[in-house]
PDB file of C-alpha atoms and ligand atoms in Angstrom:
ATOM      1  CA  UNK L  21    -172.134 -17.728  14.914  1.00 97.00           C
ATOM      2  CA  UNK L  22    -175.847 -17.146  15.561  1.00 98.00           C
ATOM      3  CA  UNK L  23    -178.631 -17.138  13.001  1.00 98.00           C
ATOM      4  CA  UNK L  24    -182.206 -16.506  14.090  1.00 98.00           C
ATOM      5  CA  UNK L  25    -184.862 -17.001  11.420  1.00 98.00           C
ATOM      6  CA  UNK L  26    -188.516 -15.976  11.655  1.00 98.00           C
ATOM      7  CA  UNK L  27    -188.617 -16.561  15.418  1.00 98.00           C
ATOM      8  CA  UNK L  28    -191.966 -16.255  17.168  1.00 98.00           C
ATOM      9  CA  UNK L  29    -192.427 -16.777  20.898  1.00 98.00           C
ATOM     10  CA  UNK L  30    -195.627 -16.558  22.950  1.00 98.00           C
ATOM     11  CA  UNK L  31    -196.675 -16.755  26.574  1.00 97.00           C
ATOM     12  CA  UNK L  32    -200.042 -18.469  26.182  1.00 95.00           C
ATOM     13  CA  UNK L  33    -202.146 -16.081  24.116  1.00 95.00           C
ATOM     14  CA  UNK L  34    -199.646 -13.208  24.469  1.00 96.00           C
ATOM     15  CA  UNK L  35    -197.268 -13.056  21.502  1.00 97.00           C
ATOM     16  CA  UNK L  36    -193.947 -11.577  22.655  1.00 98.00           C
ATOM     17  CA  UNK L  37    -191.833 -12.026  19.495  1.00 98.00           C
ATOM     18  CA  UNK L  38    -193.262 -11.875  15.989  1.00 97.00           C
ATOM     19  CA  UNK L  39    -191.087 -13.328  13.261  1.00 97.00           C
ATOM     20  CA  UNK L  40    -187.681 -12.016  14.309  1.00 97.00           C
ATOM     21  CA  UNK L  41    -184.702 -12.629  11.981  1.00 98.00           C
ATOM     22  CA  UNK L  42    -181.103 -11.551  12.541  1.00 97.00           C
ATOM     23  CA  UNK L  43    -177.527 -12.825  12.491  1.00 97.00           C
ATOM     24  CA  UNK L  44    -174.389 -12.371  14.548  1.00 98.00           C
ATOM     25  CA  UNK L  45    -170.922 -13.010  13.142  1.00 97.00           C
ATOM     26  CA  UNK L  46    -168.197 -14.493  15.338  1.00 96.00           C
ATOM     27  CA  UNK L  47    -166.382 -11.785  17.324  1.00 95.00           C
ATOM     28  CA  UNK L  48    -169.120  -9.164  16.925  1.00 96.00           C
ATOM     29  CA  UNK L  49    -170.831  -7.248  19.696  1.00 97.00           C
ATOM     30  CA  UNK L  50    -174.477  -6.805  18.722  1.00 98.00           C
ATOM     31  CA  UNK L  51    -177.066  -4.838  20.695  1.00 97.00           C
ATOM     32  CA  UNK L  52    -180.826  -5.201  20.715  1.00 97.00           C
ATOM     33  CA  UNK L  53    -182.435  -2.127  22.165  1.00 95.00           C
ATOM     34  CA  UNK L  54    -186.050  -1.451  22.918  1.00 92.00           C
ATOM     35  CA  UNK L  55    -188.322  -0.120  25.622  1.00 90.00           C
ATOM     36  CA  UNK L  56    -189.712  -2.127  28.516  1.00 91.00           C
ATOM     37  CA  UNK L  57    -191.935  -4.929  27.209  1.00 94.00           C
ATOM     38  CA  UNK L  58    -190.489  -4.928  23.681  1.00 95.00           C
ATOM     39  CA  UNK L  59    -189.474  -8.581  23.979  1.00 97.00           C
ATOM     40  CA  UNK L  60    -185.745  -8.276  24.729  1.00 97.00           C
ATOM     41  CA  UNK L  61    -185.629 -10.756  27.617  1.00 97.00           C
ATOM     42  CA  UNK L  62    -187.895 -13.139  25.722  1.00 98.00           C
ATOM     43  CA  UNK L  63    -185.403 -13.100  22.854  1.00 98.00           C
ATOM     44  CA  UNK L  64    -182.420 -13.953  25.081  1.00 98.00           C
ATOM     45  CA  UNK L  65    -184.342 -16.602  27.026  1.00 98.00           C
ATOM     46  CA  UNK L  66    -185.351 -18.234  23.735  1.00 98.00           C
ATOM     47  CA  UNK L  67    -181.780 -18.295  22.401  1.00 98.00           C
ATOM     48  CA  UNK L  68    -180.560 -19.703  25.740  1.00 97.00           C
ATOM     49  CA  UNK L  69    -183.119 -22.526  25.585  1.00 97.00           C
ATOM     50  CA  UNK L  70    -185.122 -21.395  28.609  1.00 97.00           C
ATOM     51  CA  UNK L  71    -188.214 -20.611  26.509  1.00 97.00           C
ATOM     52  CA  UNK L  72    -189.441 -22.783  23.644  1.00 96.00           C
ATOM     53  CA  UNK L  73    -190.241 -20.861  20.450  1.00 97.00           C
ATOM     54  CA  UNK L  74    -193.665 -21.200  18.890  1.00 97.00           C
ATOM     55  CA  UNK L  75    -192.085 -21.179  15.443  1.00 98.00           C
ATOM     56  CA  UNK L  76    -188.898 -20.263  13.656  1.00 98.00           C
ATOM     57  CA  UNK L  77    -185.336 -21.504  13.793  1.00 98.00           C
ATOM     58  CA  UNK L  78    -182.203 -20.759  15.828  1.00 98.00           C
ATOM     59  CA  UNK L  79    -178.796 -21.877  14.552  1.00 98.00           C
ATOM     60  CA  UNK L  80    -175.612 -21.671  16.573  1.00 98.00           C
ATOM     61  CA  UNK L  81    -172.211 -22.327  14.989  1.00 96.00           C
ATOM     62  CA  UNK L  82    -173.948 -23.866  11.988  1.00 95.00           C
ATOM     63  CA  UNK L  83    -176.154 -26.264  13.998  1.00 96.00           C
ATOM     64  CA  UNK L  84    -179.871 -26.153  14.570  1.00 98.00           C
ATOM     65  CA  UNK L  85    -180.415 -25.587  18.307  1.00 98.00           C
ATOM     66  CA  UNK L  86    -184.130 -24.729  18.167  1.00 97.00           C
ATOM     67  CA  UNK L  87    -185.904 -26.169  21.203  1.00 94.00           C
ATOM     68  CA  UNK L  88    -182.734 -27.522  22.826  1.00 96.00           C
ATOM     69  CA  UNK L  89    -182.506 -27.545  26.633  1.00 95.00           C
ATOM     70  CA  UNK L  90    -180.723 -24.697  28.400  1.00 94.00           C
ATOM     71  CA  UNK L  91    -178.172 -26.987  30.117  1.00 92.00           C
ATOM     72  CA  UNK L  92    -177.138 -28.528  26.807  1.00 94.00           C
ATOM     73  CA  UNK L  93    -176.691 -25.072  25.292  1.00 96.00           C
ATOM     74  CA  UNK L  94    -174.406 -23.964  28.135  1.00 93.00           C
ATOM     75  CA  UNK L  95    -172.181 -26.942  27.294  1.00 91.00           C
ATOM     76  CA  UNK L  96    -172.241 -25.908  23.645  1.00 94.00           C
ATOM     77  CA  UNK L  97    -171.018 -22.422  24.546  1.00 95.00           C
ATOM     78  CA  UNK L  98    -174.037 -20.173  25.115  1.00 96.00           C
ATOM     79  CA  UNK L  99    -174.016 -18.322  28.449  1.00 95.00           C
ATOM     80  CA  UNK L 100    -176.792 -16.036  29.693  1.00 95.00           C
ATOM     81  CA  UNK L 101    -176.412 -13.265  32.259  1.00 95.00           C
ATOM     82  CA  UNK L 102    -180.091 -12.810  33.094  1.00 93.00           C
ATOM     83  CA  UNK L 103    -181.915  -9.587  33.863  1.00 92.00           C
ATOM     84  CA  UNK L 104    -181.530  -8.852  37.569  1.00 88.00           C
ATOM     85  CA  UNK L 105    -178.331 -10.955  37.643  1.00 82.00           C
ATOM     86  CA  UNK L 106    -179.695 -13.908  39.677  1.00 89.00           C
ATOM     87  CA  UNK L 107    -176.661 -14.554  41.769  1.00 92.00           C
ATOM     88  CA  UNK L 108    -177.022 -16.625  44.946  1.00 95.00           C
ATOM     89  CA  UNK L 109    -176.910 -14.172  47.851  1.00 95.00           C
ATOM     90  CA  UNK L 110    -176.337 -16.749  50.576  1.00 96.00           C
ATOM     91  CA  UNK L 111    -173.380 -18.282  48.698  1.00 97.00           C
ATOM     92  CA  UNK L 112    -169.914 -16.734  48.632  1.00 97.00           C
ATOM     93  CA  UNK L 113    -168.369 -15.045  45.630  1.00 97.00           C
ATOM     94  CA  UNK L 114    -166.157 -18.136  45.225  1.00 97.00           C
ATOM     95  CA  UNK L 115    -169.164 -20.472  45.269  1.00 96.00           C
ATOM     96  CA  UNK L 116    -171.116 -18.341  42.800  1.00 96.00           C
ATOM     97  CA  UNK L 117    -168.160 -18.367  40.401  1.00 96.00           C
ATOM     98  CA  UNK L 118    -167.733 -22.129  40.773  1.00 94.00           C
ATOM     99  CA  UNK L 119    -171.383 -22.600  39.748  1.00 93.00           C
ATOM    100  CA  UNK L 120    -170.514 -21.106  36.373  1.00 92.00           C
ATOM    101  CA  UNK L 121    -168.086 -23.942  35.728  1.00 92.00           C
ATOM    102  CA  UNK L 122    -170.353 -26.863  36.650  1.00 87.00           C
ATOM    103  CA  UNK L 123    -170.654 -27.926  32.997  1.00 83.00           C
ATOM    104  CA  UNK L 124    -166.860 -28.323  32.746  1.00 84.00           C
ATOM    105  CA  UNK L 125    -164.538 -31.182  33.691  1.00 83.00           C
ATOM    106  CA  UNK L 126    -161.147 -29.519  33.065  1.00 87.00           C
ATOM    107  CA  UNK L 127    -160.286 -28.722  36.711  1.00 85.00           C
ATOM    108  CA  UNK L 128    -156.931 -27.055  36.064  1.00 88.00           C
ATOM    109  CA  UNK L 129    -158.230 -24.802  33.344  1.00 91.00           C
ATOM    110  CA  UNK L 130    -161.134 -23.809  35.620  1.00 93.00           C
ATOM    111  CA  UNK L 131    -158.664 -22.670  38.293  1.00 92.00           C
ATOM    112  CA  UNK L 132    -156.771 -20.501  35.821  1.00 93.00           C
ATOM    113  CA  UNK L 133    -160.046 -19.105  34.430  1.00 93.00           C
ATOM    114  CA  UNK L 134    -161.062 -18.118  37.969  1.00 95.00           C
ATOM    115  CA  UNK L 135    -157.732 -16.281  38.251  1.00 95.00           C
ATOM    116  CA  UNK L 136    -158.487 -14.491  34.983  1.00 91.00           C
ATOM    117  CA  UNK L 137    -161.936 -13.436  36.185  1.00 92.00           C
ATOM    118  CA  UNK L 138    -160.463 -12.142  39.459  1.00 95.00           C
ATOM    119  CA  UNK L 139    -157.824 -10.214  37.528  1.00 92.00           C
ATOM    120  CA  UNK L 140    -160.577  -8.691  35.382  1.00 88.00           C
ATOM    121  CA  UNK L 141    -162.699  -7.820  38.432  1.00 90.00           C
ATOM    122  CA  UNK L 142    -160.282  -7.173  41.337  1.00 91.00           C
ATOM    123  CA  UNK L 143    -163.179  -6.263  43.628  1.00 91.00           C
ATOM    124  CA  UNK L 144    -164.303  -9.903  43.456  1.00 95.00           C
ATOM    125  CA  UNK L 145    -160.877 -10.977  44.636  1.00 95.00           C
ATOM    126  CA  UNK L 146    -161.155  -8.694  47.673  1.00 94.00           C
ATOM    127  CA  UNK L 147    -164.533 -10.224  48.483  1.00 96.00           C
ATOM    128  CA  UNK L 148    -163.856 -13.781  47.382  1.00 97.00           C
ATOM    129  CA  UNK L 149    -164.961 -15.459  50.639  1.00 97.00           C
ATOM    130  CA  UNK L 150    -167.812 -13.066  51.397  1.00 97.00           C
ATOM    131  CA  UNK L 151    -171.455 -13.788  50.781  1.00 97.00           C
ATOM    132  CA  UNK L 152    -172.695 -12.370  47.510  1.00 97.00           C
ATOM    133  CA  UNK L 153    -175.576 -10.512  49.203  1.00 95.00           C
ATOM    134  CA  UNK L 154    -172.931  -8.246  50.770  1.00 95.00           C
ATOM    135  CA  UNK L 155    -171.941  -6.968  47.313  1.00 94.00           C
ATOM    136  CA  UNK L 156    -173.189  -3.736  45.755  1.00 92.00           C
ATOM    137  CA  UNK L 157    -175.341  -3.888  42.614  1.00 91.00           C
ATOM    138  CA  UNK L 158    -172.338  -3.213  40.390  1.00 90.00           C
ATOM    139  CA  UNK L 159    -170.257  -5.874  42.105  1.00 92.00           C
ATOM    140  CA  UNK L 160    -173.114  -8.343  41.711  1.00 94.00           C
ATOM    141  CA  UNK L 161    -173.245  -7.543  37.988  1.00 93.00           C
ATOM    142  CA  UNK L 162    -169.524  -8.237  37.758  1.00 92.00           C
ATOM    143  CA  UNK L 163    -170.006 -11.503  39.636  1.00 95.00           C
ATOM    144  CA  UNK L 164    -172.776 -12.473  37.217  1.00 95.00           C
ATOM    145  CA  UNK L 165    -170.474 -11.675  34.271  1.00 93.00           C
ATOM    146  CA  UNK L 166    -167.613 -13.612  35.861  1.00 94.00           C
ATOM    147  CA  UNK L 167    -169.846 -16.593  36.518  1.00 95.00           C
ATOM    148  CA  UNK L 168    -170.983 -16.588  32.893  1.00 94.00           C
ATOM    149  CA  UNK L 169    -167.342 -16.400  31.727  1.00 92.00           C
ATOM    150  CA  UNK L 170    -166.490 -19.527  33.724  1.00 93.00           C
ATOM    151  CA  UNK L 171    -168.628 -21.586  31.363  1.00 92.00           C
ATOM    152  CA  UNK L 172    -166.100 -20.543  28.663  1.00 91.00           C
ATOM    153  CA  UNK L 173    -168.855 -19.208  26.397  1.00 94.00           C
ATOM    154  CA  UNK L 174    -168.456 -18.594  22.703  1.00 95.00           C
ATOM    155  CA  UNK L 175    -171.627 -16.507  22.783  1.00 97.00           C
ATOM    156  CA  UNK L 176    -172.449 -14.345  25.794  1.00 96.00           C
ATOM    157  CA  UNK L 177    -176.031 -13.103  26.206  1.00 97.00           C
ATOM    158  CA  UNK L 178    -176.362 -10.051  28.464  1.00 97.00           C
ATOM    159  CA  UNK L 179    -179.783  -8.888  29.643  1.00 97.00           C
ATOM    160  CA  UNK L 180    -179.719  -5.184  30.604  1.00 95.00           C
ATOM    161  CA  UNK L 181    -176.336  -5.156  32.359  1.00 94.00           C
ATOM    162  CA  UNK L 182    -176.724  -1.451  33.215  1.00 92.00           C
ATOM    163  CA  UNK L 183    -180.117  -1.834  34.915  1.00 91.00           C
ATOM    164  CA  UNK L 184    -180.299  -0.122  38.288  1.00 88.00           C
ATOM    165  CA  UNK L 185    -176.607   0.832  38.391  1.00 90.00           C
ATOM    166  CA  UNK L 186    -175.073   4.285  38.935  1.00 89.00           C
ATOM    167  CA  UNK L 187    -173.376   5.792  35.838  1.00 90.00           C
ATOM    168  CA  UNK L 188    -169.846   5.265  37.175  1.00 88.00           C
ATOM    169  CA  UNK L 189    -170.553   1.601  37.832  1.00 88.00           C
ATOM    170  CA  UNK L 190    -172.145   1.264  34.399  1.00 91.00           C
ATOM    171  CA  UNK L 191    -168.835   2.561  32.976  1.00 90.00           C
ATOM    172  CA  UNK L 192    -166.985  -0.243  34.732  1.00 87.00           C
ATOM    173  CA  UNK L 193    -169.448  -2.900  33.630  1.00 89.00           C
ATOM    174  CA  UNK L 194    -169.270  -1.714  30.020  1.00 92.00           C
ATOM    175  CA  UNK L 195    -165.479  -1.541  30.167  1.00 90.00           C
ATOM    176  CA  UNK L 196    -165.490  -5.180  31.178  1.00 88.00           C
ATOM    177  CA  UNK L 197    -167.777  -6.007  28.236  1.00 90.00           C
ATOM    178  CA  UNK L 198    -165.184  -4.382  25.962  1.00 90.00           C
ATOM    179  CA  UNK L 199    -162.479  -6.486  27.633  1.00 87.00           C
ATOM    180  CA  UNK L 200    -164.500  -9.632  27.036  1.00 86.00           C
ATOM    181  CA  UNK L 201    -164.812  -8.813  23.379  1.00 87.00           C
ATOM    182  CA  UNK L 202    -161.001  -8.409  23.236  1.00 88.00           C
ATOM    183  CA  UNK L 203    -160.749 -11.950  24.553  1.00 85.00           C
ATOM    184  CA  UNK L 204    -162.709 -13.150  21.510  1.00 88.00           C
ATOM    185  CA  UNK L 205    -166.186 -13.714  22.955  1.00 93.00           C
ATOM    186  CA  UNK L 206    -169.147 -12.887  20.753  1.00 97.00           C
ATOM    187  CA  UNK L 207    -171.669 -10.757  22.657  1.00 97.00           C
ATOM    188  CA  UNK L 208    -175.386 -10.133  22.282  1.00 98.00           C
ATOM    189  CA  UNK L 209    -176.459  -7.423  24.714  1.00 97.00           C
ATOM    190  CA  UNK L 210    -180.024  -6.184  25.198  1.00 97.00           C
ATOM    191  CA  UNK L 211    -180.569  -2.771  26.714  1.00 95.00           C
ATOM    192  CA  UNK L 212    -183.022   0.027  27.326  1.00 92.00           C
ATOM    193  CA  UNK L 213    -179.952   2.219  27.745  1.00 90.00           C
ATOM    194  CA  UNK L 214    -179.579   3.375  24.128  1.00 90.00           C
ATOM    195  CA  UNK L 215    -176.402   5.405  24.602  1.00 89.00           C
ATOM    196  CA  UNK L 216    -174.492   2.552  26.213  1.00 91.00           C
ATOM    197  CA  UNK L 217    -175.709   0.000  23.697  1.00 93.00           C
ATOM    198  CA  UNK L 218    -174.771   2.109  20.683  1.00 92.00           C
ATOM    199  CA  UNK L 219    -171.361   2.862  22.180  1.00 92.00           C
ATOM    200  CA  UNK L 220    -170.436  -0.774  22.783  1.00 94.00           C
ATOM    201  CA  UNK L 221    -172.043  -2.562  19.825  1.00 96.00           C
ATOM    202  CA  UNK L 222    -170.789  -2.930  16.248  1.00 96.00           C
ATOM    203  CA  UNK L 223    -174.374  -3.297  15.079  1.00 97.00           C
ATOM    204  CA  UNK L 224    -177.704  -2.557  16.712  1.00 96.00           C
ATOM    205  CA  UNK L 225    -181.254  -3.799  16.224  1.00 96.00           C
ATOM    206  CA  UNK L 226    -184.243  -1.830  17.464  1.00 94.00           C
ATOM    207  CA  UNK L 227    -186.959  -4.076  18.864  1.00 95.00           C
ATOM    208  CA  UNK L 228    -190.462  -2.693  19.092  1.00 92.00           C
ATOM    209  CA  UNK L 229    -193.553  -4.649  20.105  1.00 93.00           C
ATOM    210  CA  UNK L 230    -191.838  -7.951  19.401  1.00 96.00           C
ATOM    211  CA  UNK L 231    -190.575  -7.080  15.922  1.00 96.00           C
ATOM    212  CA  UNK L 232    -187.372  -5.569  14.566  1.00 96.00           C
ATOM    213  CA  UNK L 233    -188.161  -1.988  13.570  1.00 92.00           C
ATOM    214  CA  UNK L 234    -184.699  -1.020  12.377  1.00 93.00           C
ATOM    215  CA  UNK L 235    -181.105  -2.186  12.260  1.00 95.00           C
ATOM    216  CA  UNK L 236    -177.684  -1.039  11.171  1.00 95.00           C
ATOM    217  CA  UNK L 237    -174.159  -0.204  12.204  1.00 95.00           C
ATOM    218  CA  UNK L 238    -174.334   1.562  15.560  1.00 94.00           C
ATOM    219  CA  UNK L 239    -172.295   4.542  14.351  1.00 91.00           C
ATOM    220  CA  UNK L 240    -174.707   5.064  11.458  1.00 90.00           C
ATOM    221  CA  UNK L 241    -177.900   4.704  13.504  1.00 87.00           C
ATOM    222  CA  UNK L 242    -177.041   7.119  16.286  1.00 81.00           C
ATOM    223  CA  UNK L 243    -178.726  10.483  15.947  1.00 77.00           C
ATOM    224  CA  UNK L 244    -180.624   9.780  12.706  1.00 81.00           C
ATOM    225  CA  UNK L 245    -184.254  10.833  12.553  1.00 79.00           C
ATOM    226  CA  UNK L 246    -185.397   7.364  11.508  1.00 79.00           C
ATOM    227  CA  UNK L 247    -183.655   5.890  14.539  1.00 80.00           C
ATOM    228  CA  UNK L 248    -185.223   8.415  16.882  1.00 78.00           C
ATOM    229  CA  UNK L 249    -188.642   7.578  15.487  1.00 78.00           C
ATOM    230  CA  UNK L 250    -188.045   3.834  15.684  1.00 76.00           C
ATOM    231  CA  UNK L 251    -186.793   3.940  19.255  1.00 76.00           C
ATOM    232  CA  UNK L 252    -188.095   7.045  20.970  1.00 70.00           C
ATOM    233  CA  UNK L 253    -191.406   7.117  19.106  1.00 62.00           C
ATOM    234  CA  UNK L 254    -192.176   3.674  20.400  1.00 50.00           C
ATOM    235  CA  UNK L 255    -190.843   4.391  23.833  1.00 47.00           C
ATOM    236  CA  UNK L 256    -193.118   7.430  24.177  1.00 47.00           C
ATOM    237  CA  UNK L 257    -196.143   5.403  23.108  1.00 45.00           C
ATOM    238  CA  UNK L 258    -195.298   2.756  25.688  1.00 45.00           C
ATOM    239  CA  UNK L 259    -194.851   5.373  28.407  1.00 45.00           C
ATOM    240  CA  UNK L 260    -198.305   6.749  27.653  1.00 44.00           C
ATOM    241  CA  UNK L 261    -200.035   3.358  28.046  1.00 42.00           C
TER     242      UNK L 261
HETATM  243  N1  LIG U  21    -193.984 -14.877  32.014  1.00 93.13           N
HETATM  244  C1  LIG U  21    -194.739 -14.103  31.213  1.00 93.13           C
HETATM  245  N2  LIG U  21    -196.055 -14.359  31.049  1.00 93.13           N
HETATM  246  C2  LIG U  21    -196.812 -13.593  30.227  1.00 93.13           C
HETATM  247  N3  LIG U  21    -196.358 -12.548  29.511  1.00 93.13           N
HETATM  248  C3  LIG U  21    -195.064 -12.252  29.622  1.00 93.13           C
HETATM  249  C4  LIG U  21    -194.175 -13.009  30.478  1.00 93.13           C
HETATM  250  N4  LIG U  21    -192.948 -12.483  30.375  1.00 93.13           N
HETATM  251  C5  LIG U  21    -193.039 -11.444  29.507  1.00 93.13           C
HETATM  252  N5  LIG U  21    -194.304 -11.323  29.069  1.00 93.13           N
HETATM  253  C6  LIG U  21    -194.798 -10.322  28.090  1.00 93.13           C
HETATM  254  O1  LIG U  21    -194.027 -10.465  26.905  1.00 93.13           O
HETATM  255  C7  LIG U  21    -193.696  -9.185  26.389  1.00 93.13           C
HETATM  256  C8  LIG U  21    -192.191  -9.062  26.278  1.00 93.13           C
HETATM  257  O2  LIG U  21    -191.620  -9.113  27.576  1.00 93.13           O
HETATM  258  P1  LIG U  21    -190.060  -9.075  27.818  1.00 93.13           P
HETATM  259  O3  LIG U  21    -189.394 -10.020  26.882  1.00 93.13           O
HETATM  260  O4  LIG U  21    -189.816  -9.284  29.256  1.00 93.13           O
HETATM  261  O5  LIG U  21    -189.696  -7.575  27.398  1.00 93.13           O
HETATM  262  P2  LIG U  21    -188.415  -6.680  27.735  1.00 93.13           P
HETATM  263  O6  LIG U  21    -187.343  -7.589  28.240  1.00 93.13           O
HETATM  264  O7  LIG U  21    -188.067  -6.026  26.440  1.00 93.13           O
HETATM  265  O8  LIG U  21    -188.849  -5.698  28.753  1.00 93.13           O
HETATM  266  C9  LIG U  21    -194.347  -8.150  27.308  1.00 93.13           C
HETATM  267  O9  LIG U  21    -195.582  -7.786  26.756  1.00 93.13           O
HETATM  268  C10 LIG U  21    -194.540  -8.917  28.593  1.00 93.13           C
HETATM  269  O10 LIG U  21    -195.631  -8.428  29.303  1.00 93.13           O
HETATM  270 MG1  LIG U  22    -186.291  -7.588  29.993  1.00 93.13          MG
END
């Protein structure tokens, strides 16, 4: 479904990703974990077409999408839930959800997809006509997920969905990610929250200073010394900076 080959991305003279390669098979949930500044958001923004890579190649469903515009990629089935959610606070829940479907023309199917999203997140139904800035952080995350679903994505990119949320709310958000996977969506989630990422993902990549330090099946990585060194070693160094 997604094949990233030797991807490098820079902000001016700052190199954020250094020759990243990885693949995601259709139907998989894959996590990329790494400490703050590792390059996780840069990776998702590059796949979503928001950032232009310096070099390397990104293929989606067998087609080269390197350098394609973000809007075009939404139409092709790539949906990003950005870090910090980026919902429109002055718009209602209904309006925010409708924005997710702007690339679509199939009015009737949109209406039934909205019903599906509201069934998945009943709290959004209760608050359907309220302004989004009245929602709690967890509700806003659910709205951001729902909005992304309304583009009918084949690949969903989630940037730190647990960020800033209380553990109980994180449970709900992660339960909904599991539900999405049941519905057949392929998911790439980036997280600093190692426990959550390992629990939800079939496979996990550890990103450190813009490069992949380690990868494997999540069940096999968890608790191994090499994994602790790859993730926590780096995270301690970063904390000390
Ligand atoms: N707009 C930007 N301009 C310059 N440097 C940036 C910008 N965004 C991110 N960076 C740098 O790129 C690196 C990776 O950042 P980012 O992808 O946001 O990491 P993460 O999401 O893992 O915290 C960091 O060193 C960060 O400082
Ligand atoms: Mg980030």
